[in-house]
Coordinates of C-alpha atoms in Angstrom, one line a residue:
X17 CA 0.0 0.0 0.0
X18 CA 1.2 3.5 -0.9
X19 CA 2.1 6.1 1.8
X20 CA -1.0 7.8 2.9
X21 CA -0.8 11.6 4.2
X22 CA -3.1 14.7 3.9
X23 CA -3.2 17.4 1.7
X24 CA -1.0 19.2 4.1
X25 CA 1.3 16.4 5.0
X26 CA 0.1 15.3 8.1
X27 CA -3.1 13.9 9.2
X28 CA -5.6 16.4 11.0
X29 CA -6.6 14.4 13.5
X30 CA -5.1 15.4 16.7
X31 CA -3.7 11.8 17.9
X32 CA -3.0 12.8 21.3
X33 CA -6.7 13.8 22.4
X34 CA -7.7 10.6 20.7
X35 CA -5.0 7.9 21.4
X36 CA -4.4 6.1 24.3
X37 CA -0.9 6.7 25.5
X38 CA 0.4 3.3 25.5
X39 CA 3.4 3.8 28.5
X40 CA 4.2 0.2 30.0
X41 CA 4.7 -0.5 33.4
X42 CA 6.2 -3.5 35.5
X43 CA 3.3 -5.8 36.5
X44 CA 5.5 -8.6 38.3
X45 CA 4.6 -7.7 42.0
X46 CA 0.6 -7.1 40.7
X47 CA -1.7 -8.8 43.3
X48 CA -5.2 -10.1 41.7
X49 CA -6.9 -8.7 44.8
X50 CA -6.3 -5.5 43.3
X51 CA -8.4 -6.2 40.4
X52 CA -11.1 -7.1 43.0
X53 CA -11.1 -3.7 44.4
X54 CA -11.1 -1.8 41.3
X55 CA -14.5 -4.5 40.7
X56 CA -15.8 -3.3 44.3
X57 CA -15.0 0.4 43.8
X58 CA -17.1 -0.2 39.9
X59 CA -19.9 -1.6 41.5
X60 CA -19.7 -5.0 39.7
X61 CA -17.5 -6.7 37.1
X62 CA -19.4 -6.5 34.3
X63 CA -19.1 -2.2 35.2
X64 CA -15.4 -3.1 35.4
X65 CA -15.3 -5.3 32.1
X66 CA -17.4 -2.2 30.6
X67 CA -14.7 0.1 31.6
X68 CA -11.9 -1.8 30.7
X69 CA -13.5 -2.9 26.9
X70 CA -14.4 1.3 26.1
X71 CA -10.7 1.5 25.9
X72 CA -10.6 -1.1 23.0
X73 CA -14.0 0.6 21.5
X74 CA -11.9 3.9 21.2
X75 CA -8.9 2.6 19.8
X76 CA -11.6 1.1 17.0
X77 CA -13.0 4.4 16.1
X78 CA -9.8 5.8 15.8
X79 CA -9.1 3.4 13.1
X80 CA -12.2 4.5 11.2
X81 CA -11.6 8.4 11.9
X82 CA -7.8 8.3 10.5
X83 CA -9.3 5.8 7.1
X84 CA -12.3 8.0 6.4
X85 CA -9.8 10.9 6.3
X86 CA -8.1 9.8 3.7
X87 CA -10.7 8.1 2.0
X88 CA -12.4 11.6 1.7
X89 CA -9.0 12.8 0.2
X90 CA -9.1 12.7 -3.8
X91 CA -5.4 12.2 -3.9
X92 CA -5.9 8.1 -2.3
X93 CA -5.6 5.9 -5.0
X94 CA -8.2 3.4 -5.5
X95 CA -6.3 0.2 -4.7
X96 CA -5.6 2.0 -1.7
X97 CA -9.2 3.1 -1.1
X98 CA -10.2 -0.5 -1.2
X99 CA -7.4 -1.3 1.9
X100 CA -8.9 1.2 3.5
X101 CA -12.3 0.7 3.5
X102 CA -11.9 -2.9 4.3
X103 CA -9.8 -2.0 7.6
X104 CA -13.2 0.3 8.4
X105 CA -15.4 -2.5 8.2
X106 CA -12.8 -5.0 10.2
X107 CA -13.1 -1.9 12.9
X108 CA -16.4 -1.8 12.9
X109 CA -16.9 -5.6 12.7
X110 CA -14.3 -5.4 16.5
X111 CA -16.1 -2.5 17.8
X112 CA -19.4 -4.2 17.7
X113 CA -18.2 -7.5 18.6
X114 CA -17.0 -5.6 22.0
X115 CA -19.9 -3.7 22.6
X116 CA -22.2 -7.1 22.1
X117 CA -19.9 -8.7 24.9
X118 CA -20.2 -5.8 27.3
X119 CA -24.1 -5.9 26.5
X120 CA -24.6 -9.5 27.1
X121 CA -22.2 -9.4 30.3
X122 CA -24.1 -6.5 31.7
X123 CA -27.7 -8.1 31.3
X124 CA -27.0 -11.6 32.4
X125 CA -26.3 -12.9 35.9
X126 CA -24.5 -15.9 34.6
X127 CA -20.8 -16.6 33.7
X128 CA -19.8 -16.2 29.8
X129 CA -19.4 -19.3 28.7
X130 CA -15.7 -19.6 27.4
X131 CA -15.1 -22.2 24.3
X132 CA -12.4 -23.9 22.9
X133 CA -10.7 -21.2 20.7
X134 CA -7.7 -21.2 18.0
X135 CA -4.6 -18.9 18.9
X136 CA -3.5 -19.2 16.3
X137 CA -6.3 -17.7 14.7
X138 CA -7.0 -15.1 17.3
X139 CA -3.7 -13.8 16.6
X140 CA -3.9 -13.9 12.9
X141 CA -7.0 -11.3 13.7
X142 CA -5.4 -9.4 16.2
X143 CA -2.3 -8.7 14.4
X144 CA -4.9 -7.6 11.5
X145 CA -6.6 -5.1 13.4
X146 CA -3.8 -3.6 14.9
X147 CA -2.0 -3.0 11.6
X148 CA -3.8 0.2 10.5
X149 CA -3.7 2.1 13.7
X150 CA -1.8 5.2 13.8
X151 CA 0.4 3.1 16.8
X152 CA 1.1 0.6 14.8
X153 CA 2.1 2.9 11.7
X154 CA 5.6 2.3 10.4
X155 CA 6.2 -0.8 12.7
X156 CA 7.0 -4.3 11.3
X157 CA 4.7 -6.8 13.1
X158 CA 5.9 -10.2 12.7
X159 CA 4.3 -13.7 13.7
X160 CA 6.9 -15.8 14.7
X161 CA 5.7 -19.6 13.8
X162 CA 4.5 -21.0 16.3
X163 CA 2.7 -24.4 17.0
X164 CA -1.1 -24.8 17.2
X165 CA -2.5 -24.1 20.1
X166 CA -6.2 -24.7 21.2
X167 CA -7.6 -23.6 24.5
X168 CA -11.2 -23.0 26.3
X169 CA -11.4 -19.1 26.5
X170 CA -13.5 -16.1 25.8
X171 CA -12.4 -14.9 22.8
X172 CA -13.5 -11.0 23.0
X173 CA -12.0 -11.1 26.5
X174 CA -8.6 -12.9 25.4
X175 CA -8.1 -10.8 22.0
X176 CA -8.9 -7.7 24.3
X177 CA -5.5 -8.3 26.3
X178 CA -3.4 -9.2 23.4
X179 CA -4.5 -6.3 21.1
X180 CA -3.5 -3.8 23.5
X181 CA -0.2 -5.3 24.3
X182 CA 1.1 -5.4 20.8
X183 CA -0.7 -1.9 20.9
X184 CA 1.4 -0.6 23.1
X185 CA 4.4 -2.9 21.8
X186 CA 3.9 -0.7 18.2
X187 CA 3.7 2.9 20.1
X188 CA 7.4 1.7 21.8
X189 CA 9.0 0.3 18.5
X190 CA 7.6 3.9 16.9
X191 CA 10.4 5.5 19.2
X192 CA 13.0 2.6 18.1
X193 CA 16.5 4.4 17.1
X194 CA 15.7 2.4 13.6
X195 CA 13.2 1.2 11.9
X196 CA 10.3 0.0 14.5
X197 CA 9.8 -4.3 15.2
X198 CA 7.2 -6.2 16.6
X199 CA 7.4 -9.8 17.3
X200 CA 4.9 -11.7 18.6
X201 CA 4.5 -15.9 19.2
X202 CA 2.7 -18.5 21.2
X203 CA 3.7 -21.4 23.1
X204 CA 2.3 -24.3 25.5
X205 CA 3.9 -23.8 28.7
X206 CA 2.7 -26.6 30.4
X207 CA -0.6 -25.7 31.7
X208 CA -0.5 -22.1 30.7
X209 CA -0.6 -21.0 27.1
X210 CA 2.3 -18.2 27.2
X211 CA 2.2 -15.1 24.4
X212 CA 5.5 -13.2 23.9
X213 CA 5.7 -9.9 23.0
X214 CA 9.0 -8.2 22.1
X215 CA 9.3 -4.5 20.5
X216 CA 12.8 -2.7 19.8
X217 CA 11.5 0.5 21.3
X218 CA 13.6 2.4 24.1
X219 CA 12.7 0.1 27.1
X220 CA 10.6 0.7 30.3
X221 CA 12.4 4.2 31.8
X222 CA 13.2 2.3 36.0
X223 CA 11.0 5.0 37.0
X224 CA 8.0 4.1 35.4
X225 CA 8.6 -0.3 36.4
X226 CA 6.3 0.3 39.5
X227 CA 6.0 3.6 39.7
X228 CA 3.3 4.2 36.6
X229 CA 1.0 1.3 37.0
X230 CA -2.1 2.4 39.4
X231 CA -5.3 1.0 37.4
X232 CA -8.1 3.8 37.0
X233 CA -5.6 6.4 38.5
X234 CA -6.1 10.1 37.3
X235 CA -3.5 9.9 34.7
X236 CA -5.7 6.9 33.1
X237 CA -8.3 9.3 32.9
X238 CA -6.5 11.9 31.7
X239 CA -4.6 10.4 28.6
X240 CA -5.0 6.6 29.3
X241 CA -1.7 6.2 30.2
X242 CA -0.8 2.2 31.2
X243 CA -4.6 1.3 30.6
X244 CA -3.6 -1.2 27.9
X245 CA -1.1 -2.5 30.3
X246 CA -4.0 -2.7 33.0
X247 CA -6.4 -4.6 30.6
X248 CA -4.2 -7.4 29.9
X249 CA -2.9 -7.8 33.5
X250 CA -6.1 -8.1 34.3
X251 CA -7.2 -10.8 32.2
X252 CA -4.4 -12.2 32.5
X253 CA -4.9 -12.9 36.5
X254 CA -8.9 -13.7 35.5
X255 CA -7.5 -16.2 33.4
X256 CA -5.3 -17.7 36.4
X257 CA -1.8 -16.2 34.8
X258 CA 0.2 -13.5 34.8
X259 CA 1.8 -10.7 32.8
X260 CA 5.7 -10.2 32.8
X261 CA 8.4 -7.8 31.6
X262 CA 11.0 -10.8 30.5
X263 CA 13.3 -8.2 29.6
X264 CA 13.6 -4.6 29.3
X265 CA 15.9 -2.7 27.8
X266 CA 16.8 0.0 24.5
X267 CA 16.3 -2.2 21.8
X268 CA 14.5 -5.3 23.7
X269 CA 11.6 -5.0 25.4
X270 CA 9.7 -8.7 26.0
X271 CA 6.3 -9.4 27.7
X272 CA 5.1 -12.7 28.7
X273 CA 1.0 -12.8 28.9
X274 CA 0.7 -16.5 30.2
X275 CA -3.2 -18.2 30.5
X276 CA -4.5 -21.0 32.4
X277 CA -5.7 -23.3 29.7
X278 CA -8.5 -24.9 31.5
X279 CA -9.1 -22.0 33.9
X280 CA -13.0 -20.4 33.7
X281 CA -13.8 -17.3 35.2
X282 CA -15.9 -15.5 32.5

């Protein structure tokens, strides 16, 4: 696809008042009691699911903002039109997928049934939906192979914590000294099905390792800062696991998500 910029060189949307910062933050020492405040303090989980999943909803229209700007353009070639509009209506297609979760977890008192899913596939559509956000823009996204991997899981819940850590794994490689890499692959860890993500962005400053996370603090509402981060830690404790920073530093960031395969919470 060609380069796509404005008329004046540079899109008009304002990124910054509609992006979620994607700053990442240690989660090592991240209790899952925690998560069961921020629930208490929400009223329910399904409020906390709600709030957590609008983050994913925005990131969505942001998608369709930035492609209907150019679309509108009469400069965009028509093969390119055609790329475009079909990332709108993959956007659109996630965006309502989300919203019919948090609809169905808000009106019903029972559990979301969780089914055996592909990873493989749920990566393949992950790493699709991430490719035409403005984070992900100039960034190499690569799926190592990996082996087949099947386990019971909600899939709008599952893909909701992986798209937001290659999210913010993009937004680091953007700030790469070269050209900006995402990795990404999948592995059976025993009883745990462990995602890696690595990005050759800057690293996590030591400040921000313990320092940055606080889930729903003011600078979340104020540019978002960490959410991303805070949606796939908490799935990832939901999901009996865990979220890591492997390694961390310019050139070699690595984050282990790692899920209980046969764990049901949802």
């Amino acid at each position: 696809m060609h380069q796509l910029t404005s008329v004046n060189g540079k899109s008009s949307l304002d990124t910054m008042n509609i992006l979620t910062s994607a700053n990442v933050s240690r989660l090592e020492g991240m209790q899952h009691t925690r998560c069961s405040m921020n629930a208490t303090r929400y009223g329910s989980s399904a409020t906390l699911i709600a709030s957590l999943l609008s983050h994913d909803i925005r990131h969505h229209l942001t998608v369709v903002y930035c492609n209907a700007e150019f679309l509108s353009e009469p400069e965009t070639l028509e093969e390119d039109r055609k790329q475009l509009f079909e990332e709108v209506k993959l956007a659109i297609a996630d965006a309502t997928r989300v919203l019919d979760f948090i609809l169905f977890h808000a009106k019903s008192d029972l559990s979301v049934q969780n089914t055996v899913e592909s990873f493989n596939d749920l990566i393949e559509r992950t790493v699709s939906a991430i490719r035409p956000h403005p984070h992900a823009e100039g960034v190499t996204i690569t799926i190592c192979e990996s082996p087949s991997v099947y386990a019971r899981f909600n899939q709008t819940i599952v893909s909701s914590a992986v798209y937001n850590l290659m999210l913010n794994a993009c937004f680091a490689a953007q700030r790469a000294s070269g050209p900006g890499k995402v990795e990404i692959s999948f592995h059976d860890e025993h009883q745990f099905v462990c995602i890696v993500v690595k990005d050759n962005g800057p690293g996590v400053p030591a400040g921000m390792l313990q320092d940055l996370f606080q889930p729903f603090g003011k600078s979340d509402k104020q540019d978002g800062t960490g959410l991303g981060i805070t949606i796939a830690s908490y799935v990832a404790h939901e999901y009996g696991g865990s979220l890591r920073i492997e390694s961390s530093s310019p050139g070699c960031t690595i984050f282990a998500l790692r899920l209980l395969k046969r764990f049901s919470q949802f």
